[in-house]
XYZ file of C-alpha atoms in Angstrom:
521
model
C 0.169 -0.032 -0.288
C 1.453 3.354 -1.099
C 1.607 6.055 1.546
C -1.061 8.253 -0.331
C -3.502 5.380 0.484
C -2.935 5.438 3.511
C -6.357 6.611 5.303
C -6.358 10.081 7.107
C -6.167 9.559 10.473
C -4.094 5.818 10.392
C -0.479 5.348 10.357
C 1.135 2.403 9.228
C 4.573 1.840 10.199
C 7.291 -0.330 8.425
C 10.879 -1.367 8.609
C 11.678 0.401 5.685
C 12.355 4.498 5.884
C 9.044 6.632 5.591
C 9.550 10.298 4.679
C 6.327 11.217 5.777
C 7.098 9.811 8.989
C 10.556 9.376 9.823
C 11.320 12.731 8.151
C 12.928 14.937 11.691
C 13.370 12.075 13.362
C 16.835 10.836 14.631
C 18.207 7.320 14.251
C 18.535 5.515 17.745
C 22.454 4.851 17.131
C 22.791 8.678 15.772
C 25.937 10.270 17.311
C 23.959 12.647 18.826
C 21.629 10.356 20.698
C 24.878 8.586 22.268
C 24.790 10.258 25.569
C 20.867 9.884 25.978
C 21.120 6.153 25.355
C 23.839 5.590 27.647
C 22.061 7.228 30.269
C 19.237 4.937 29.614
C 21.136 2.016 29.687
C 22.423 2.464 32.875
C 19.276 3.414 34.561
C 17.765 -0.075 32.962
C 20.773 -1.812 34.274
C 19.880 -0.474 37.414
C 16.008 -1.009 37.529
C 16.901 -4.407 36.908
C 19.852 -5.221 39.703
C 17.174 -3.765 42.022
C 13.946 -5.748 41.256
C 16.279 -8.861 41.156
C 17.470 -8.326 44.583
C 13.888 -7.673 45.338
C 13.118 -11.371 44.023
C 15.393 -12.754 46.022
C 13.988 -11.014 49.207
C 10.448 -12.263 48.407
C 11.866 -15.881 47.652
C 13.979 -15.813 51.016
C 11.125 -14.369 53.216
C 8.218 -16.793 51.639
C 10.637 -19.856 51.266
C 12.323 -19.693 54.419
C 9.001 -19.732 56.917
C 8.393 -22.899 55.301
C 12.102 -24.169 55.593
C 12.780 -27.209 57.675
C 8.988 -26.888 58.723
C 8.759 -30.625 59.941
C 11.611 -30.178 62.118
C 9.453 -27.395 63.842
C 6.728 -29.578 64.182
C 8.724 -31.823 65.807
C 9.686 -29.920 68.570
C 6.123 -29.197 69.287
C 3.879 -31.107 72.045
C 0.729 -32.668 71.925
C -0.777 -33.334 75.167
C -2.126 -36.727 77.047
C -4.887 -35.524 79.589
C -5.915 -38.511 82.151
C -8.945 -37.835 83.456
C -9.644 -41.476 84.974
C -6.611 -42.005 87.349
C -6.898 -45.669 87.152
C -4.615 -48.751 86.420
C -6.285 -48.978 82.923
C -5.352 -45.249 82.082
C -1.912 -45.360 83.625
C -1.041 -48.570 81.683
C -2.423 -46.297 78.405
C -0.241 -43.440 79.516
C 2.727 -45.812 79.902
C 2.482 -46.991 76.518
C 1.952 -43.359 74.562
C 5.017 -42.405 76.424
C 6.806 -45.221 75.656
C 6.160 -44.687 72.200
C 6.868 -40.897 72.421
C 10.487 -42.119 73.592
C 10.790 -44.106 70.730
C 10.155 -41.449 68.379
C 12.495 -38.728 70.297
C 14.960 -39.493 67.630
C 14.316 -36.941 64.722
C 16.189 -39.594 62.082
C 13.151 -42.054 63.064
C 10.401 -39.959 62.870
C 11.188 -36.486 61.353
C 7.879 -34.744 61.547
C 6.014 -36.420 64.544
C 5.526 -34.052 67.030
C 6.184 -34.918 70.788
C 3.978 -35.547 73.352
C 3.931 -34.415 77.232
C 1.761 -35.379 80.335
C -0.688 -32.541 81.090
C 0.120 -31.925 84.679
C -0.386 -28.019 85.527
C -4.080 -28.755 86.723
C -6.962 -30.989 86.744
C -9.388 -30.874 84.338
C -12.719 -32.173 85.319
C -15.119 -32.748 82.726
C -14.398 -33.189 79.074
C -15.559 -29.463 78.428
C -13.222 -28.433 80.158
C -10.469 -30.293 78.433
C -12.166 -29.114 75.202
C -11.795 -25.402 76.263
C -7.907 -25.835 77.152
C -7.195 -27.632 73.758
C -8.883 -24.729 72.222
C -7.255 -21.775 73.440
C -3.983 -23.291 74.361
C -3.237 -26.690 72.166
C -2.693 -27.953 68.862
C -4.560 -31.350 70.180
C -4.588 -33.819 73.056
C -5.483 -37.162 73.505
C -8.088 -37.678 76.837
C -8.575 -40.652 78.346
C -12.246 -40.335 79.947
C -13.492 -40.714 83.050
C -14.734 -44.189 84.479
C -12.954 -46.113 81.666
C -11.690 -49.030 84.128
C -15.019 -49.175 85.931
C -17.106 -49.312 82.330
C -14.155 -52.191 81.090
C -14.336 -54.370 84.192
C -18.100 -54.551 83.770
C -18.113 -55.178 80.124
C -15.586 -58.204 81.187
C -17.289 -59.487 84.122
C -21.021 -58.936 83.662
C -21.243 -59.115 79.740
C -22.598 -55.359 79.913
C -23.025 -53.484 76.562
C -19.463 -51.904 76.074
C -18.834 -48.709 73.614
C -15.052 -49.132 72.998
C -14.905 -45.529 71.439
C -15.751 -43.680 74.731
C -12.393 -45.133 76.107
C -10.424 -42.203 73.949
C -11.314 -39.020 72.926
C -8.993 -37.585 70.835
C -9.108 -33.242 70.680
C -7.747 -31.502 67.908
C -7.968 -27.234 66.831
C -8.273 -27.293 63.370
C -8.895 -23.401 63.714
C -5.229 -22.511 64.721
C -3.806 -23.353 61.762
C -5.467 -25.924 58.761
C -2.740 -26.662 57.392
C -0.121 -27.831 59.858
C -2.557 -29.686 61.567
C -3.871 -31.526 58.560
C -0.300 -32.337 57.807
C 1.326 -32.861 61.068
C -1.010 -32.844 64.154
C -3.943 -34.699 63.294
C -2.102 -37.720 62.036
C 0.150 -37.891 64.976
C -3.162 -37.782 67.215
C -4.534 -40.561 65.313
C -1.212 -42.620 64.951
C -0.829 -42.316 68.498
C -4.716 -43.314 69.560
C -4.264 -46.151 67.669
C -0.960 -47.227 68.663
C -2.388 -47.147 72.431
C -5.312 -49.204 71.034
C -3.568 -52.058 69.953
C -1.175 -52.305 72.128
C -3.511 -52.174 75.259
C -5.726 -55.119 73.413
C -2.334 -56.973 72.912
C -1.022 -56.878 76.803
C -5.110 -57.618 77.784
C -5.275 -60.520 75.725
C -1.793 -61.909 77.039
C -2.610 -61.376 80.532
C -6.024 -63.495 79.851
C -4.268 -66.019 78.324
C -1.481 -66.610 80.768
C -4.329 -66.437 83.339
C -7.378 -68.502 81.857
C -10.660 -67.815 82.427
C -11.240 -70.892 84.324
C -8.457 -70.215 86.902
C -9.836 -66.338 86.913
C -13.127 -65.672 89.873
C -13.872 -62.171 88.518
C -13.897 -63.235 84.828
C -15.811 -65.754 82.813
C -15.876 -66.901 79.293
C -19.494 -66.785 79.257
C -19.953 -63.545 80.444
C -17.330 -61.426 78.622
C -18.406 -58.724 76.091
C -16.408 -59.605 73.073
C -16.049 -55.903 71.854
C -14.383 -55.405 75.538
C -12.257 -58.701 74.725
C -10.886 -57.975 71.701
C -11.117 -54.124 70.856
C -11.144 -52.367 74.652
C -9.864 -49.262 73.485
C -10.646 -46.808 70.890
C -11.424 -43.378 70.055
C -13.759 -40.516 68.867
C -12.292 -37.185 67.560
C -13.903 -33.982 67.744
C -12.779 -30.859 66.609
C -13.113 -27.798 69.358
C -12.455 -25.020 66.481
C -13.935 -26.302 63.018
C -12.191 -24.514 60.453
C -12.000 -26.886 57.590
C -13.857 -25.348 55.139
C -12.563 -25.203 51.459
C -10.847 -21.683 51.225
C -10.367 -21.925 54.973
C -6.421 -21.813 54.694
C -6.392 -18.476 52.007
C -9.897 -16.713 52.628
C -8.689 -13.884 54.543
C -5.469 -13.403 52.830
C -7.019 -13.208 49.626
C -9.699 -10.702 50.728
C -6.678 -8.525 51.638
C -5.076 -9.041 48.706
C -8.116 -8.025 46.182
C -8.603 -5.144 48.260
C -5.083 -3.968 48.575
C -4.898 -4.231 44.337
C -7.937 -1.892 44.171
C -6.171 0.516 46.805
C -3.174 0.449 45.155
C -4.889 1.454 41.678
C -6.785 4.315 43.444
C -3.760 5.768 45.468
C -1.347 5.919 42.312
C -4.175 7.719 40.533
C -4.691 10.243 43.595
C -0.785 10.809 43.688
C -1.108 11.561 39.846
C -4.027 13.826 40.092
C -3.502 16.001 43.083
C -0.566 17.789 42.112
C -2.857 20.965 42.522
C -4.118 19.980 45.799
C -0.642 19.565 47.358
C 0.023 23.217 45.914
C -3.004 24.951 47.098
C -4.841 23.236 49.618
C -4.400 23.476 53.502
C -1.756 21.024 54.577
C -3.830 20.035 57.507
C -7.171 19.826 55.660
C -5.639 18.011 52.919
C -3.986 15.492 55.254
C -7.292 14.704 56.964
C -9.225 14.524 53.469
C -6.741 11.891 52.313
C -6.560 9.672 55.413
C -10.900 10.129 55.408
C -10.659 9.285 51.821
C -8.556 6.037 52.877
C -11.019 5.015 55.672
C -13.994 5.180 53.607
C -12.262 3.435 50.767
C -11.186 0.479 53.403
C -14.448 0.483 55.035
C -16.395 -0.352 51.618
C -13.867 -3.065 50.544
C -14.251 -4.444 53.888
C -17.733 -5.091 53.766
C -17.560 -6.039 49.897
C -15.425 -8.811 51.633
C -17.129 -9.564 54.190
C -20.283 -10.423 51.968
C -18.636 -12.015 49.752
C -17.515 -14.569 52.565
C -20.967 -14.793 53.782
C -22.250 -15.687 50.819
C -19.408 -18.128 50.085
C -20.735 -19.848 53.210
C -24.181 -19.987 51.891
C -27.386 -21.337 53.305
C -25.428 -23.955 55.415
C -23.150 -21.215 57.370
C -24.208 -22.733 60.629
C -23.343 -25.830 59.456
C -20.583 -27.340 62.512
C -18.081 -28.479 59.735
C -17.686 -25.096 58.812
C -17.303 -23.223 61.927
C -19.290 -21.685 64.169
C -22.724 -19.991 63.271
C -22.152 -16.496 61.164
C -24.421 -14.303 63.851
C -24.743 -10.091 63.795
C -22.165 -9.964 66.264
C -19.256 -12.283 64.264
C -20.167 -10.563 61.310
C -19.636 -7.116 62.089
C -16.240 -8.782 63.997
C -15.144 -9.830 60.538
C -15.865 -6.567 59.065
C -13.717 -4.567 61.220
C -10.949 -7.202 60.897
C -11.171 -6.910 57.422
C -11.541 -3.123 57.105
C -8.801 -2.682 59.943
C -6.146 -4.905 57.667
C -7.141 -2.893 54.836
C -6.676 0.289 56.270
C -3.394 -0.591 57.731
C -2.330 -2.167 54.479
C -3.528 0.929 52.581
C -1.467 3.311 55.267
C 1.740 1.800 54.110
C 1.234 1.430 50.466
C 0.215 5.205 50.751
C 3.439 6.000 52.710
C 5.487 4.543 49.811
C 4.138 5.602 46.881
C 3.911 9.189 48.404
C 7.942 9.179 48.666
C 8.812 6.507 45.488
C 9.189 7.468 42.193
C 6.955 5.826 39.763
C 9.762 3.258 38.512
C 9.659 1.802 42.407
C 6.388 1.786 43.295
C 6.001 -2.078 43.002
C 8.791 -2.402 46.014
C 5.886 -1.312 48.424
C 3.264 -3.960 47.065
C 5.902 -6.737 46.746
C 7.276 -6.173 50.097
C 4.074 -6.316 51.766
C 2.167 -8.788 49.654
C 4.810 -12.089 49.718
C 5.204 -11.493 53.634
C 1.844 -11.049 54.319
C 1.252 -14.265 52.257
C 3.643 -16.414 54.326
C 2.422 -15.118 57.586
C -0.825 -15.740 56.869
C -1.062 -19.436 55.587
C 2.244 -20.984 57.967
C 1.850 -20.883 61.621
C 4.594 -18.599 63.241
C 5.141 -21.535 65.526
C 6.861 -23.605 62.640
C 8.878 -20.800 60.931
C 12.395 -19.831 61.829
C 13.278 -17.500 64.899
C 14.643 -14.719 62.520
C 11.420 -14.431 60.947
C 8.934 -14.200 63.756
C 9.162 -10.429 62.753
C 6.264 -11.110 60.009
C 3.692 -11.262 63.376
C 3.708 -7.355 62.736
C 2.440 -8.131 59.496
C -1.605 -6.377 59.631
C -2.587 -9.347 57.492
C -1.599 -11.637 59.768
C -3.133 -10.407 62.690
C -6.017 -9.705 60.541
C -5.890 -13.524 59.596
C -5.460 -14.444 63.559
C -8.362 -12.563 64.421
C -10.957 -14.298 61.196
C -9.893 -17.679 62.582
C -10.661 -16.472 66.155
C -13.780 -15.251 65.042
C -15.174 -18.302 62.813
C -13.614 -20.921 64.846
C -13.090 -20.106 68.141
C -8.989 -21.259 67.977
C -6.164 -19.799 69.899
C -7.888 -16.695 71.077
C -5.252 -13.814 70.877
C -7.865 -11.033 70.589
C -6.164 -8.346 72.917
C -2.581 -9.131 70.805
C -3.987 -8.736 67.385
C -5.959 -6.012 67.854
C -3.431 -3.973 69.677
C -1.076 -4.484 67.125
C -3.686 -3.280 64.420
C -4.498 -0.275 66.060
C -1.056 0.462 66.971
C -0.158 0.446 63.450
C -2.925 2.318 62.482
C -2.100 5.023 64.789
C 1.507 4.901 63.813
C 1.202 5.256 60.120
C -1.501 7.888 60.611
C 0.918 10.152 62.230
C 3.730 9.218 59.481
C 1.675 9.967 57.215
C 0.910 13.377 58.387
C 4.395 14.146 57.836
C 4.984 12.649 54.688
C 1.929 14.840 53.161
C 3.536 17.719 54.081
C 7.131 16.598 52.942
C 5.597 15.816 49.488
C 3.887 19.749 49.908
C 7.383 20.775 50.096
C 8.535 18.798 47.586
C 6.384 19.795 44.767
C 6.209 23.774 45.567
C 10.159 23.655 45.874
C 10.431 21.446 42.397
C 12.323 18.778 43.916
C 10.089 16.296 42.864
C 7.986 16.561 39.681
C 3.744 15.671 39.386
C 4.365 12.051 38.709
C 6.883 11.741 41.542
C 10.101 11.947 39.357
C 12.906 13.693 41.308
C 14.864 16.346 40.305
C 17.884 14.041 39.623
C 16.071 11.690 37.308
C 16.188 11.392 33.498
C 12.206 11.372 33.561
C 11.937 14.702 35.263
C 9.839 17.201 34.333
C 9.156 21.074 35.564
C 6.033 20.468 37.772
C 3.744 23.258 36.900
C 2.908 26.036 39.584
C -0.564 27.018 40.715
C -1.745 30.558 41.435
C -3.847 31.087 44.805
C -6.985 33.522 44.010
C -9.221 35.156 45.884
C -12.155 33.741 44.874
C -10.774 30.143 45.260
C -9.943 29.144 42.249
C -6.408 28.703 40.626
C -4.692 29.269 37.619
C -1.880 26.995 36.147
C 1.504 28.422 35.182
C 3.412 25.765 33.388
C 6.999 26.184 32.403
C 7.795 24.092 28.805
C 11.159 23.932 26.708
C 10.976 23.980 23.088
C 13.952 22.041 21.459
C 14.431 21.998 17.690
C 15.581 18.811 16.857
C 16.127 19.670 13.375
C 18.629 22.244 14.151
C 20.664 19.961 15.915
C 20.617 17.483 13.486
C 22.155 19.960 11.175
C 24.519 21.249 13.548
C 25.271 17.961 14.858
C 25.902 19.041 18.599
C 25.100 17.130 21.721
C 21.307 16.561 22.707
C 22.191 17.525 26.157
C 23.826 20.567 24.807
C 21.086 22.045 22.851
C 19.924 25.381 23.459
C 16.401 25.339 24.601
C 13.819 28.275 24.916
C 11.487 28.552 27.959
C 8.209 29.989 27.911
C 5.496 30.791 30.237
C 1.974 30.110 29.854
C -0.835 31.231 31.845
C -4.100 29.414 31.116
C -7.221 31.181 32.989
C -10.164 29.380 34.133
C -12.038 32.630 33.981
C -13.645 34.424 31.465
C -13.870 37.940 33.548
C -10.153 38.746 34.428
C -10.979 42.265 35.591
C -10.093 42.857 38.842
C -8.611 39.496 39.475
C -5.420 38.902 42.164
C -3.245 36.374 42.720
C -0.126 35.146 43.699
C 2.476 33.459 41.728
C 4.386 30.702 43.493
C 8.091 29.576 42.951
C 8.806 31.070 39.209
């Protein structure tokens, strides 16, 4: 197609030189462009280095939190709670502690948690045991009250015997469903089954060595077969149900999606608020921006809460899905999401305000990667050097969310305190940073996009005129460089003469009697 045949308003570019579109342009390899090309190459190389190092940081934090998790699980303790205090229960405790000694060597059982006898205080009922495990433990095996009495009656009087009432395995899924399902639940089941099989073998051996005919208390005709063959078995109770499909990532995903929406709005605010920074009172501007963040976080928090409630659906009160969602729990989930999004938004606002555009992703990556690690991996199973991620808003919101929806491992005061402290601290910091950015814009230290004066992308920011009627004029300084003259004379592009003009754009039609003050020109 010839150039004359190109429709009006369209440009078709090709590899061949076009006199119509390439006239007045310079080649990328032209001598006049060498210095500019060199500066750009150095700049891109620095950016590659920065983000490659950021990748190592992100991967180190994420994989570091999961490094050798099995060894950390091996050092955790599950509890044995004896509520019967009888010969049978002592035998069962001995069997389990003996098994624990065999598995203490990590080379034999590298991931199996350790076992410890619960001896801090007596628990008088199964409900008290459930409450203790829900608040403090990963899990426990409870030897129920009356075990020896029920077993002896079944062996002597052929009374109906339910072996599942011998032991109760208590597990707290809500503490963290990932390590519970991977390490603690299998360990609880394995130990309960091992104790059951070992006790059954010992009982049969004892009865074989002392035949029924010689045992005045036990008659073969009166023995309940269940008590003879399977004297010990167990029932599993999840004291903090948190086993619905998206349990490990539900709060984290809500915060991530909200942060993505927040990042877009805050970048837009930064690029479109230059006139506000240059004209509006600092205190009013700071309050307005924080109020906007609070309103936006509340909207996103409400949407996240409604989305979670919709996911639970009509069966949200089912026991296996967690605690019933009452009005109080709905409000608590909303406040949790709102606080986490607001605290994270303040963090992003701070870095977006002071960072140039090419480094803005640093704020999001440095927040999202530790957030994902701290919200999915239990801090009890992470190296000590990475326990600082407990201060991240997403971690505290995740812990609150689990406590609200399952009742597990309540640390409400700690989690709420951290979130409130972070919100308050970042509020004060952002008050200062808004004032700093205002000063930077007025002095020309940064431009409207956030590029610093030393950057190759820096453009002189516009200056705004404060008027008595509350409106404004914009004074812009533009630079006109003639490239055609440069190509003819061949000087360095960085040494070309420039012509500066000041343009005043009037917003009104009647400038008579107008008073204004011009800043910084």
